[in-house]
Short mmCIF file of C-alpha atoms in Angstrom, two decimals:
data_model
loop_
_atom_site.label_atom_id
_atom_site.label_comp_id
_atom_site.label_asym_id
_atom_site.label_seq_id
_atom_site.Cartn_x
_atom_site.Cartn_y
_atom_site.Cartn_z
CA MET A 1 38.07 109.61 119.96
CA ARG A 2 39.01 112.06 122.72
CA PRO A 3 42.18 114.14 122.14
CA ARG A 4 44.02 112.37 124.98
CA HIS A 5 43.10 108.97 123.62
CA LEU A 6 43.99 110.07 120.09
CA ALA A 7 47.43 111.08 121.36
CA MET A 8 47.77 107.65 122.99
CA ALA A 9 46.93 105.89 119.71
CA VAL A 10 49.41 107.98 117.70
CA GLY A 11 52.05 107.62 120.42
CA LEU A 12 51.61 103.86 120.40
CA ALA A 13 52.14 103.77 116.63
CA ALA A 14 55.34 105.77 117.14
CA VAL A 15 56.53 103.33 119.83
CA TRP A 16 55.86 100.33 117.60
CA GLY A 17 57.42 102.02 114.56
CA PHE A 18 60.59 102.96 116.43
CA ASN A 19 60.69 99.37 117.72
CA PHE A 20 62.30 98.21 114.45
CA VAL A 21 65.27 100.54 114.90
CA VAL A 22 65.65 99.36 118.50
CA MET A 23 65.57 95.71 117.40
CA GLN A 24 68.31 96.36 114.87
CA VAL A 25 70.47 97.67 117.72
CA GLY A 26 69.77 94.53 119.76
CA LEU A 27 70.65 92.27 116.85
CA ARG A 28 74.18 93.68 116.89
CA HIS A 29 74.75 91.93 120.23
CA PHE A 30 72.43 88.91 120.24
CA PRO A 31 71.65 86.25 117.62
CA PRO A 32 68.04 86.63 116.40
CA LEU A 33 66.41 83.58 118.02
CA LEU A 34 68.09 84.22 121.37
CA TYR A 35 67.03 87.87 121.16
CA ALA A 36 63.41 86.81 120.60
CA ALA A 37 63.59 84.30 123.47
CA LEU A 38 64.98 86.93 125.84
CA ARG A 39 62.36 89.44 124.73
CA PHE A 40 59.46 87.16 125.61
CA SER A 41 61.15 85.91 128.80
CA LEU A 42 61.40 89.48 130.08
CA ALA A 43 57.84 90.26 128.97
CA ALA A 44 56.52 87.20 130.83
CA PHE A 45 58.52 87.49 134.04
CA PRO A 46 57.85 88.93 136.58
CA ALA A 47 54.44 89.92 135.11
CA LEU A 48 53.42 86.26 135.20
CA LEU A 49 53.44 86.43 139.01
CA PHE A 50 50.79 89.15 139.10
CA VAL A 51 48.27 88.08 136.46
CA GLY A 52 45.70 85.34 136.64
CA ARG A 53 44.93 82.65 134.10
CA PRO A 54 44.60 83.79 130.48
CA GLY A 55 40.81 83.47 130.50
CA VAL A 56 40.72 81.35 127.33
CA ALA A 57 41.51 77.74 126.46
CA TRP A 58 45.22 76.93 126.52
CA ARG A 59 45.15 75.77 122.90
CA TRP A 60 44.45 79.36 121.82
CA VAL A 61 47.35 80.68 123.87
CA ALA A 62 49.63 78.02 122.39
CA GLY A 63 48.40 78.78 118.87
CA VAL A 64 49.14 82.50 119.15
CA ALA A 65 52.49 81.78 120.81
CA ALA A 66 53.49 79.45 117.96
CA SER A 67 52.33 81.77 115.16
CA ILE A 68 53.16 85.23 116.50
CA GLY A 69 55.71 84.61 119.23
CA VAL A 70 57.84 81.93 117.55
CA ALA A 71 57.15 82.13 113.81
CA GLN A 72 56.54 85.85 113.28
CA PHE A 73 59.28 87.24 115.49
CA GLY A 74 61.69 84.42 114.68
CA LEU A 75 61.39 84.92 110.92
CA MET A 76 61.36 88.72 111.16
CA LEU A 77 64.48 88.93 113.32
CA ILE A 78 66.35 86.39 111.17
CA GLY A 79 65.38 88.44 108.12
CA MET A 80 66.58 91.68 109.73
CA LYS A 81 69.82 90.02 110.81
CA ALA A 82 70.28 88.81 107.22
CA GLY A 83 70.01 92.34 105.84
CA MET A 84 66.38 93.49 105.77
CA PRO A 85 66.42 97.21 106.72
CA PRO A 86 64.31 98.15 109.78
CA GLY A 87 62.13 100.71 108.00
CA LEU A 88 61.37 98.38 105.13
CA SER A 89 60.67 95.57 107.60
CA SER A 90 58.01 97.68 109.30
CA LEU A 91 56.39 98.32 105.91
CA VAL A 92 56.41 94.69 104.73
CA LEU A 93 54.96 93.48 108.04
CA GLN A 94 51.98 95.77 107.45
CA SER A 95 50.94 93.26 104.78
CA ALA A 96 49.89 91.03 107.69
CA ALA A 97 46.51 92.75 107.35
CA LEU A 98 46.24 91.21 103.90
CA PHE A 99 46.94 87.70 105.17
CA THR A 100 44.64 88.24 108.16
CA VAL A 101 41.72 88.83 105.82
CA LEU A 102 42.60 85.82 103.68
CA PHE A 103 42.86 83.51 106.71
CA ALA A 104 39.63 84.94 108.14
CA VAL A 105 37.85 84.04 104.90
CA LEU A 106 39.31 80.52 104.91
CA PHE A 107 38.93 79.64 108.59
CA LEU A 108 36.29 81.98 110.00
CA ARG A 109 34.05 82.02 106.92
CA GLU A 110 34.08 85.80 106.77
CA ARG A 111 32.77 87.38 103.59
CA LEU A 112 35.23 88.64 101.01
CA THR A 113 33.47 91.75 99.74
CA ARG A 114 34.31 93.67 96.59
CA ARG A 115 35.75 96.48 98.73
CA ARG A 116 38.07 94.06 100.51
CA VAL A 117 39.20 92.45 97.25
CA THR A 118 39.98 95.88 95.77
CA GLY A 119 41.85 97.10 98.84
CA LEU A 120 43.84 93.89 99.21
CA ALA A 121 44.76 93.95 95.52
CA VAL A 122 46.14 97.48 95.93
CA ALA A 123 48.08 96.46 99.07
CA PHE A 124 49.45 93.38 97.31
CA ALA A 125 50.59 95.55 94.40
CA GLY A 126 52.54 97.64 96.91
CA LEU A 127 54.11 94.51 98.37
CA LEU A 128 55.18 93.35 94.90
CA LEU A 129 56.67 96.79 94.29
CA VAL A 130 58.72 96.49 97.48
CA ALA A 131 59.88 93.03 96.40
CA TYR A 132 60.93 94.34 92.99
CA ASP A 133 62.76 97.36 94.39
CA PHE A 134 64.50 95.41 97.18
CA GLY A 135 65.41 92.55 94.86
CA LEU A 136 67.30 94.89 92.52
CA GLY A 137 69.99 95.66 95.07
CA ALA A 138 69.91 92.90 97.70
CA PRO A 139 69.24 89.17 98.08
CA VAL A 140 65.55 88.34 98.10
CA GLY A 141 65.89 85.89 101.01
CA PRO A 142 65.58 88.47 103.83
CA PHE A 143 62.52 89.95 102.13
CA LEU A 144 60.84 86.53 101.90
CA LEU A 145 61.57 85.91 105.59
CA CYS A 146 59.74 89.14 106.48
CA VAL A 147 56.84 88.15 104.22
CA GLY A 148 56.74 84.81 106.04
CA ALA A 149 56.62 86.75 109.32
CA ALA A 150 53.64 88.73 108.00
CA VAL A 151 51.88 85.47 107.04
CA ALA A 152 52.48 84.09 110.54
CA TRP A 153 51.18 87.32 112.09
CA GLY A 154 48.05 87.13 109.97
CA LEU A 155 47.40 83.56 111.11
CA GLY A 156 48.00 84.57 114.73
CA ASN A 157 45.53 87.45 114.41
CA VAL A 158 42.83 85.03 113.28
CA ILE A 159 43.59 82.62 116.13
CA GLN A 160 43.46 85.50 118.62
CA ARG A 161 40.21 86.74 117.12
CA LYS A 162 38.76 83.25 117.52
CA ALA A 163 39.99 83.08 121.11
CA ALA A 164 38.57 86.54 122.00
CA PRO A 165 40.59 86.93 125.26
CA PRO A 166 38.81 89.09 127.87
CA ASP A 167 42.07 90.76 128.95
CA PRO A 168 44.53 91.36 126.06
CA LEU A 169 47.43 92.30 128.37
CA ARG A 170 47.07 89.16 130.51
CA PHE A 171 46.73 87.10 127.34
CA MET A 172 49.94 88.62 125.92
CA VAL A 173 51.83 87.79 129.15
CA TRP A 174 50.89 84.12 128.79
CA VAL A 175 51.65 84.17 125.04
CA SER A 176 55.11 85.51 125.93
CA ALA A 177 55.57 82.78 128.55
CA LEU A 178 54.74 80.03 126.05
CA SER A 179 56.84 81.62 123.28
CA ALA A 180 60.11 81.83 125.19
CA PRO A 181 60.92 78.08 125.73
CA PRO A 182 60.63 76.95 122.07
CA LEU A 183 62.56 80.02 120.92
CA LEU A 184 65.32 79.25 123.41
CA LEU A 185 65.41 75.62 122.26
CA LEU A 186 65.61 76.69 118.61
CA SER A 187 68.35 79.15 119.52
CA VAL A 188 70.44 76.43 121.17
CA LEU A 189 69.96 74.11 118.17
CA ALA A 190 70.63 76.73 115.48
CA GLU A 191 72.85 79.30 117.20
CA GLY A 192 74.71 77.26 119.80
CA LEU A 193 74.88 77.71 123.55
CA PRO A 194 73.57 81.17 124.48
CA SER A 195 75.84 83.91 125.72
CA LEU A 196 74.41 86.80 127.70
CA ALA A 197 77.57 88.86 127.49
CA ALA A 198 76.35 92.06 125.86
CA PRO A 199 76.93 95.79 126.43
CA ALA A 200 74.35 98.07 127.98
CA GLU A 201 72.76 99.08 124.67
CA GLY A 202 71.90 95.44 123.95
CA TRP A 203 70.05 95.06 127.25
CA LEU A 204 68.40 98.47 126.88
CA SER A 205 67.13 97.31 123.50
CA LEU A 206 65.66 94.19 125.11
CA GLY A 207 64.08 96.30 127.85
CA TYR A 208 62.41 98.53 125.29
CA VAL A 209 60.95 95.72 123.16
CA ALA A 210 59.87 93.64 126.19
CA PHE A 211 58.40 96.25 128.54
CA ILE A 212 57.55 99.30 126.42
CA SER A 213 56.67 97.74 123.07
CA THR A 214 55.22 94.38 124.17
CA LEU A 215 53.65 94.82 127.62
CA GLY A 216 53.05 98.57 127.55
CA GLY A 217 52.09 98.64 123.88
CA PHE A 218 49.57 95.81 124.00
CA GLY A 219 48.25 97.12 127.30
CA VAL A 220 47.45 100.51 125.74
CA TRP A 221 46.08 98.82 122.61
CA GLY A 222 43.75 96.63 124.64
CA TRP A 223 42.70 99.60 126.80
CA LEU A 224 41.72 101.58 123.70
CA LEU A 225 39.85 98.59 122.22
CA GLN A 226 37.81 98.34 125.41
CA ARG A 227 36.61 101.93 124.98
CA TYR A 228 36.23 102.25 121.21
CA ASP A 229 35.13 100.06 118.33
CA ALA A 230 37.91 98.13 116.61
CA SER A 231 37.09 99.99 113.38
CA VAL A 232 38.00 103.25 115.17
CA VAL A 233 41.24 102.03 116.76
CA ALA A 234 42.66 99.66 114.12
CA PRO A 235 43.44 102.28 111.41
CA TYR A 236 46.01 103.90 113.71
CA ALA A 237 48.17 100.78 113.28
CA LEU A 238 48.67 102.01 109.70
CA LEU A 239 50.89 104.74 111.14
CA VAL A 240 53.42 102.13 112.33
CA PRO A 241 55.30 101.87 108.99
CA VAL A 242 55.21 105.67 108.68
CA PHE A 243 57.08 105.98 111.98
CA GLY A 244 59.17 102.91 111.14
CA LEU A 245 60.40 104.33 107.84
CA SER A 246 60.97 107.85 109.21
CA SER A 247 62.80 106.71 112.35
CA ALA A 248 64.98 104.34 110.31
CA ALA A 249 65.86 107.20 107.94
CA LEU A 250 66.59 109.50 110.89
CA PHE A 251 68.58 107.16 113.16
CA THR A 252 70.14 104.61 110.81
CA GLY A 253 70.45 106.59 107.59
CA GLU A 254 68.21 104.16 105.70
CA ASP A 255 67.46 105.62 102.27
CA LEU A 256 63.84 106.05 101.22
CA SER A 257 63.55 105.64 97.47
CA ALA A 258 60.64 106.99 95.47
CA VAL A 259 59.58 103.40 94.76
CA GLU A 260 59.41 102.63 98.50
CA LEU A 261 57.31 105.72 99.15
CA VAL A 262 54.87 104.72 96.40
CA ALA A 263 54.77 101.17 97.75
CA ALA A 264 54.11 102.47 101.26
CA ALA A 265 51.22 104.57 99.97
CA LEU A 266 49.76 101.56 98.13
CA ILE A 267 50.02 99.21 101.12
CA VAL A 268 48.63 101.67 103.67
CA SER A 269 45.82 102.96 101.45
CA GLY A 270 44.89 99.45 100.30
CA VAL A 271 44.68 98.09 103.84
CA LEU A 272 42.75 101.15 104.99
CA TYR A 273 40.27 100.85 102.13
CA ALA A 274 39.81 97.12 102.68
CA GLY A 275 39.07 97.65 106.35
CA SER A 276 36.72 100.61 105.95
CA ARG A 277 32.98 100.49 105.60
CA PRO A 278 31.13 102.00 102.66
CA ARG A 279 29.06 105.02 103.50
CA ALA A 280 25.37 104.39 103.69
CA VAL A 281 23.45 106.05 100.90
CA PRO A 282 20.72 108.19 102.50
CA ARG A 283 17.23 107.62 101.28
CA GLU A 284 15.55 110.47 99.48
CA ARG A 285 12.84 112.20 101.41
CA VAL A 286 9.35 111.78 100.09
CA LEU A 287 7.62 115.14 99.94
CA ALA A 288 3.99 115.09 100.94
#
């Protein structure tokens, strides 16, 4: 990867990692489901006026909107509102890679190799360690909500892989457009009539997650995937919890225990190992 493109990949991981701190700020002023609905509304409009059709069947757009837009972000934001720290949320959501592989084996008939089993076992051990450490000092409910968000993200990844949209940014605009109405309906049913009375920092938070993290982030991600193999680009997503944990510690004072650091190492290394390819063993030369 060229140095400029490498900087883009690392910068994107930093943007997505810092996103969890920004969302915590937004949740001070908006209830979680309304916050998610506003996020996707802003991401869809006015971009929807300038993009064409998604380029895939509408059932795939609806499937990703239901799994990632509604379920993942709904559960994650409710969990964060209920007390899940932003840095820890970014780490737990990394386990979506684990569920992506499991769903790919079940629904796409992908092979579950020994390397993948080993890597996923290590990542799952890290997830259990997070659950144990978090459960000692806080209710386990918010943690389970974030795990549910990771499961939904994994399912959405498989649906998106099956859809194979030709333009990831255009696809994400339509996913945002289909995510906003059900989230708004759920917000009205669960949170009451929406109120948009919020200070500037609440709207700045929404602007960041809608335009920088969602549209800009997925635009850069898709641009990189068009120029490099997925196996080259995907590992940089493992930097997201690194930036998530460090930015949460820096800006919110979130403590990083030794157990969390060990768990982070297990999850990241396990996912990285599961997604890597074994080196080919070179054949010995035959001397004449």
